[in-house]
Amino acid sequence: QPFFAWIAPPAAHDPTMAAPQHAEMLPDAKAPRVPSYGASPEGKHWEVRFASMDMGEGTDASRYGDLLYRRRLLTLLSVDDMLGDLVDTLDGMGELDNTFLVFASDNGYHIGTFGLLKDKRQLYETDIRVPAYVRGPGVGLP
């Protein structure tokens, strides 16, 4: 019988609490240092200039940004576990090759872009480029 399931885990939204089995993982994870990371907000909208802070390496802001990034990643490890269980279950049922899996995110996120510690509401690449993946029968590379 056909079925539809919508699974929407809250990770990586706040509160970012890692599962106990993941809490000590990824100790060296750092927010990506994209070209706009810590770049001058000069010439940007006044709200960006007003909220901008020094994101230089070793500053409190950069350390906090790295902590935020790591905590978000740790919550996503549980999502990865859940998806692995889902795929294994579908495979065990003999339904995996007859099932479409569609993955998407609601928004991107930035840490350190033009000195903005964290946000998702600006039209920067890290905010608007969200993952979207489809796996299923007949889906493949052209």
PDB file of C-alpha atoms in Angstrom:
ATOM      1  CA  GLN A   1       0.000   0.000   0.000  1.00  0.00           C
ATOM      2  CA  PRO A   2       1.310   3.479  -0.821  1.00  0.00           C
ATOM      3  CA  PHE A   3       2.029   5.687   2.149  1.00  0.00           C
ATOM      4  CA  PHE A   4       3.282   9.179   2.887  1.00  0.00           C
ATOM      5  CA  ALA A   5       5.326  10.198   5.905  1.00  0.00           C
ATOM      6  CA  TRP A   6       6.398  13.727   6.762  1.00  0.00           C
ATOM      7  CA  ILE A   7       9.276  13.771   9.221  1.00  0.00           C
ATOM      8  CA  ALA A   8      10.387  17.174  10.488  1.00  0.00           C
ATOM      9  CA  PRO A   9      12.964  16.943  13.262  1.00  0.00           C
ATOM     10  CA  PRO A  10      13.592  20.228  15.092  1.00  0.00           C
ATOM     11  CA  ALA A  11      17.382  19.946  14.821  1.00  0.00           C
ATOM     12  CA  ALA A  12      19.351  22.202  14.314  1.00  0.00           C
ATOM     13  CA  HIS A  13      17.016  24.784  15.827  1.00  0.00           C
ATOM     14  CA  ASP A  14      17.358  25.992  19.390  1.00  0.00           C
ATOM     15  CA  PRO A  15      17.703  24.575  21.896  1.00  0.00           C
ATOM     16  CA  THR A  16      20.687  22.797  20.367  1.00  0.00           C
ATOM     17  CA  MET A  17      21.072  19.844  22.703  1.00  0.00           C
ATOM     18  CA  ALA A  18      23.155  16.936  21.461  1.00  0.00           C
ATOM     19  CA  ALA A  19      22.136  13.380  22.231  1.00  0.00           C
ATOM     20  CA  PRO A  20      24.371  11.912  24.959  1.00  0.00           C
ATOM     21  CA  GLN A  21      26.112   9.571  22.499  1.00  0.00           C
ATOM     22  CA  HIS A  22      27.149  12.551  20.359  1.00  0.00           C
ATOM     23  CA  ALA A  23      27.990  15.124  23.038  1.00  0.00           C
ATOM     24  CA  GLU A  24      31.778  14.726  22.816  1.00  0.00           C
ATOM     25  CA  MET A  25      32.034  14.349  19.051  1.00  0.00           C
ATOM     26  CA  LEU A  26      33.468  16.890  16.584  1.00  0.00           C
ATOM     27  CA  PRO A  27      35.625  18.700  19.170  1.00  0.00           C
ATOM     28  CA  ASP A  28      37.451  20.720  16.496  1.00  0.00           C
ATOM     29  CA  ALA A  29      34.410  21.807  14.458  1.00  0.00           C
ATOM     30  CA  LYS A  30      34.507  25.472  13.487  1.00  0.00           C
ATOM     31  CA  ALA A  31      32.098  27.686  11.622  1.00  0.00           C
ATOM     32  CA  PRO A  32      33.088  27.829   7.946  1.00  0.00           C
ATOM     33  CA  ARG A  33      35.374  30.744   7.212  1.00  0.00           C
ATOM     34  CA  VAL A  34      33.615  31.783   4.011  1.00  0.00           C
ATOM     35  CA  PRO A  35      35.063  34.854   2.234  1.00  0.00           C
ATOM     36  CA  SER A  36      32.553  37.139   3.968  1.00  0.00           C
ATOM     37  CA  TYR A  37      33.370  35.747   7.433  1.00  0.00           C
ATOM     38  CA  GLY A  38      34.403  38.707   9.558  1.00  0.00           C
ATOM     39  CA  ALA A  39      34.586  40.936   6.472  1.00  0.00           C
ATOM     40  CA  SER A  40      34.014  44.639   6.874  1.00  0.00           C
ATOM     41  CA  PRO A  41      30.341  45.620   6.860  1.00  0.00           C
ATOM     42  CA  GLU A  42      31.254  48.933   5.208  1.00  0.00           C
ATOM     43  CA  GLY A  43      28.711  49.764   2.519  1.00  0.00           C
ATOM     44  CA  LYS A  44      26.152  47.307   3.890  1.00  0.00           C
ATOM     45  CA  HIS A  45      22.680  48.147   5.194  1.00  0.00           C
ATOM     46  CA  TRP A  46      22.764  50.106   8.454  1.00  0.00           C
ATOM     47  CA  GLU A  47      21.316  47.139  10.363  1.00  0.00           C
ATOM     48  CA  VAL A  48      24.256  44.980   9.284  1.00  0.00           C
ATOM     49  CA  ARG A  49      26.754  47.707  10.164  1.00  0.00           C
ATOM     50  CA  PHE A  50      25.066  48.283  13.536  1.00  0.00           C
ATOM     51  CA  ALA A  51      25.054  44.596  14.525  1.00  0.00           C
ATOM     52  CA  SER A  52      28.510  43.775  13.188  1.00  0.00           C
ATOM     53  CA  MET A  53      31.222  42.699  15.625  1.00  0.00           C
ATOM     54  CA  ASP A  54      34.878  41.703  15.500  1.00  0.00           C
ATOM     55  CA  MET A  55      34.932  38.059  14.375  1.00  0.00           C
ATOM     56  CA  GLY A  56      38.733  37.856  14.299  1.00  0.00           C
ATOM     57  CA  GLU A  57      40.282  34.523  15.283  1.00  0.00           C
ATOM     58  CA  GLY A  58      40.456  34.131  19.039  1.00  0.00           C
ATOM     59  CA  THR A  59      37.863  36.790  19.836  1.00  0.00           C
ATOM     60  CA  ASP A  60      34.969  35.948  22.131  1.00  0.00           C
ATOM     61  CA  ALA A  61      32.621  36.351  19.166  1.00  0.00           C
ATOM     62  CA  SER A  62      34.513  33.879  16.952  1.00  0.00           C
ATOM     63  CA  ARG A  63      34.787  31.321  19.767  1.00  0.00           C
ATOM     64  CA  TYR A  64      31.064  31.654  20.468  1.00  0.00           C
ATOM     65  CA  GLY A  65      30.264  31.337  16.748  1.00  0.00           C
ATOM     66  CA  ASP A  66      32.315  28.133  16.616  1.00  0.00           C
ATOM     67  CA  LEU A  67      30.470  26.808  19.678  1.00  0.00           C
ATOM     68  CA  LEU A  68      27.103  27.560  18.052  1.00  0.00           C
ATOM     69  CA  TYR A  69      28.194  25.825  14.855  1.00  0.00           C
ATOM     70  CA  ARG A  70      29.434  22.722  16.685  1.00  0.00           C
ATOM     71  CA  ARG A  71      26.244  22.475  18.751  1.00  0.00           C
ATOM     72  CA  ARG A  72      24.127  22.655  15.589  1.00  0.00           C
ATOM     73  CA  LEU A  73      26.222  19.927  13.954  1.00  0.00           C
ATOM     74  CA  LEU A  74      25.902  17.695  17.005  1.00  0.00           C
ATOM     75  CA  THR A  75      22.099  17.881  16.873  1.00  0.00           C
ATOM     76  CA  LEU A  76      22.225  16.884  13.212  1.00  0.00           C
ATOM     77  CA  LEU A  77      24.084  13.672  14.076  1.00  0.00           C
ATOM     78  CA  SER A  78      20.850  12.423  15.654  1.00  0.00           C
ATOM     79  CA  VAL A  79      18.991  13.266  12.449  1.00  0.00           C
ATOM     80  CA  ASP A  80      21.608  11.274  10.548  1.00  0.00           C
ATOM     81  CA  ASP A  81      21.028   8.313  12.890  1.00  0.00           C
ATOM     82  CA  MET A  82      17.259   8.592  12.409  1.00  0.00           C
ATOM     83  CA  LEU A  83      17.569   8.682   8.613  1.00  0.00           C
ATOM     84  CA  GLY A  84      19.878   5.675   8.703  1.00  0.00           C
ATOM     85  CA  ASP A  85      17.263   3.777  10.723  1.00  0.00           C
ATOM     86  CA  LEU A  86      14.552   4.850   8.272  1.00  0.00           C
ATOM     87  CA  VAL A  87      16.541   3.644   5.254  1.00  0.00           C
ATOM     88  CA  ASP A  88      17.376   0.360   7.011  1.00  0.00           C
ATOM     89  CA  THR A  89      13.691  -0.163   7.891  1.00  0.00           C
ATOM     90  CA  LEU A  90      12.526   0.546   4.334  1.00  0.00           C
ATOM     91  CA  ASP A  91      15.218  -1.780   3.000  1.00  0.00           C
ATOM     92  CA  GLY A  92      14.187  -4.511   5.448  1.00  0.00           C
ATOM     93  CA  MET A  93      10.579  -4.158   4.285  1.00  0.00           C
ATOM     94  CA  GLY A  94      11.691  -4.455   0.664  1.00  0.00           C
ATOM     95  CA  GLU A  95      10.349  -0.952  -0.007  1.00  0.00           C
ATOM     96  CA  LEU A  96      13.522   1.119  -0.285  1.00  0.00           C
ATOM     97  CA  ASP A  97      13.823   0.774  -4.061  1.00  0.00           C
ATOM     98  CA  ASN A  98      10.144   1.710  -4.419  1.00  0.00           C
ATOM     99  CA  THR A  99      10.278   4.784  -2.188  1.00  0.00           C
ATOM    100  CA  PHE A 100      11.030   8.430  -2.831  1.00  0.00           C
ATOM    101  CA  LEU A 101      12.982  10.159  -0.093  1.00  0.00           C
ATOM    102  CA  VAL A 102      12.927  13.950  -0.340  1.00  0.00           C
ATOM    103  CA  PHE A 103      15.151  16.004   1.933  1.00  0.00           C
ATOM    104  CA  ALA A 104      14.974  19.769   2.270  1.00  0.00           C
ATOM    105  CA  SER A 105      15.680  22.488   4.799  1.00  0.00           C
ATOM    106  CA  ASP A 106      13.665  25.551   5.706  1.00  0.00           C
ATOM    107  CA  ASN A 107      16.561  27.996   5.498  1.00  0.00           C
ATOM    108  CA  GLY A 108      20.292  28.378   5.632  1.00  0.00           C
ATOM    109  CA  TYR A 109      22.233  30.056   8.403  1.00  0.00           C
ATOM    110  CA  HIS A 110      25.265  32.239   8.748  1.00  0.00           C
ATOM    111  CA  ILE A 111      27.855  32.668  11.447  1.00  0.00           C
ATOM    112  CA  GLY A 112      30.275  35.558  11.122  1.00  0.00           C
ATOM    113  CA  THR A 113      29.123  36.891   7.750  1.00  0.00           C
ATOM    114  CA  PHE A 114      30.168  40.552   7.641  1.00  0.00           C
ATOM    115  CA  GLY A 115      30.673  40.342  11.393  1.00  0.00           C
ATOM    116  CA  LEU A 116      27.107  39.212  12.096  1.00  0.00           C
ATOM    117  CA  LEU A 117      27.402  36.601  14.819  1.00  0.00           C
ATOM    118  CA  LYS A 118      24.413  34.499  13.747  1.00  0.00           C
ATOM    119  CA  ASP A 119      21.245  34.839  11.749  1.00  0.00           C
ATOM    120  CA  LYS A 120      19.282  33.501   8.810  1.00  0.00           C
ATOM    121  CA  ARG A 121      17.273  36.466   7.570  1.00  0.00           C
ATOM    122  CA  GLN A 122      19.705  38.139   5.197  1.00  0.00           C
ATOM    123  CA  LEU A 123      20.034  37.267   1.542  1.00  0.00           C
ATOM    124  CA  TYR A 124      23.587  35.974   1.842  1.00  0.00           C
ATOM    125  CA  GLU A 125      24.621  32.742   0.136  1.00  0.00           C
ATOM    126  CA  THR A 126      24.812  30.815   3.405  1.00  0.00           C
ATOM    127  CA  ASP A 127      21.229  31.847   4.219  1.00  0.00           C
ATOM    128  CA  ILE A 128      19.541  31.183   0.883  1.00  0.00           C
ATOM    129  CA  ARG A 129      21.368  28.084  -0.378  1.00  0.00           C
ATOM    130  CA  VAL A 130      19.589  25.223   1.322  1.00  0.00           C
ATOM    131  CA  PRO A 131      20.055  21.528   0.718  1.00  0.00           C
ATOM    132  CA  ALA A 132      17.476  19.631  -1.279  1.00  0.00           C
ATOM    133  CA  TYR A 133      18.001  15.996  -2.216  1.00  0.00           C
ATOM    134  CA  VAL A 134      15.761  13.420  -3.848  1.00  0.00           C
ATOM    135  CA  ARG A 135      16.322   9.671  -3.939  1.00  0.00           C
ATOM    136  CA  GLY A 136      13.912   7.270  -5.562  1.00  0.00           C
ATOM    137  CA  PRO A 137      12.983   5.129  -8.527  1.00  0.00           C
ATOM    138  CA  GLY A 138      14.098   6.715 -11.776  1.00  0.00           C
ATOM    139  CA  VAL A 139      15.984   9.499 -10.033  1.00  0.00           C
ATOM    140  CA  GLY A 140      19.584   9.672 -11.098  1.00  0.00           C
ATOM    141  CA  LEU A 141      22.223  11.664 -12.801  1.00  0.00           C
ATOM    142  CA  PRO A 142      21.335  12.763 -16.349  1.00  0.00           C
TER     143      PRO A 142
END
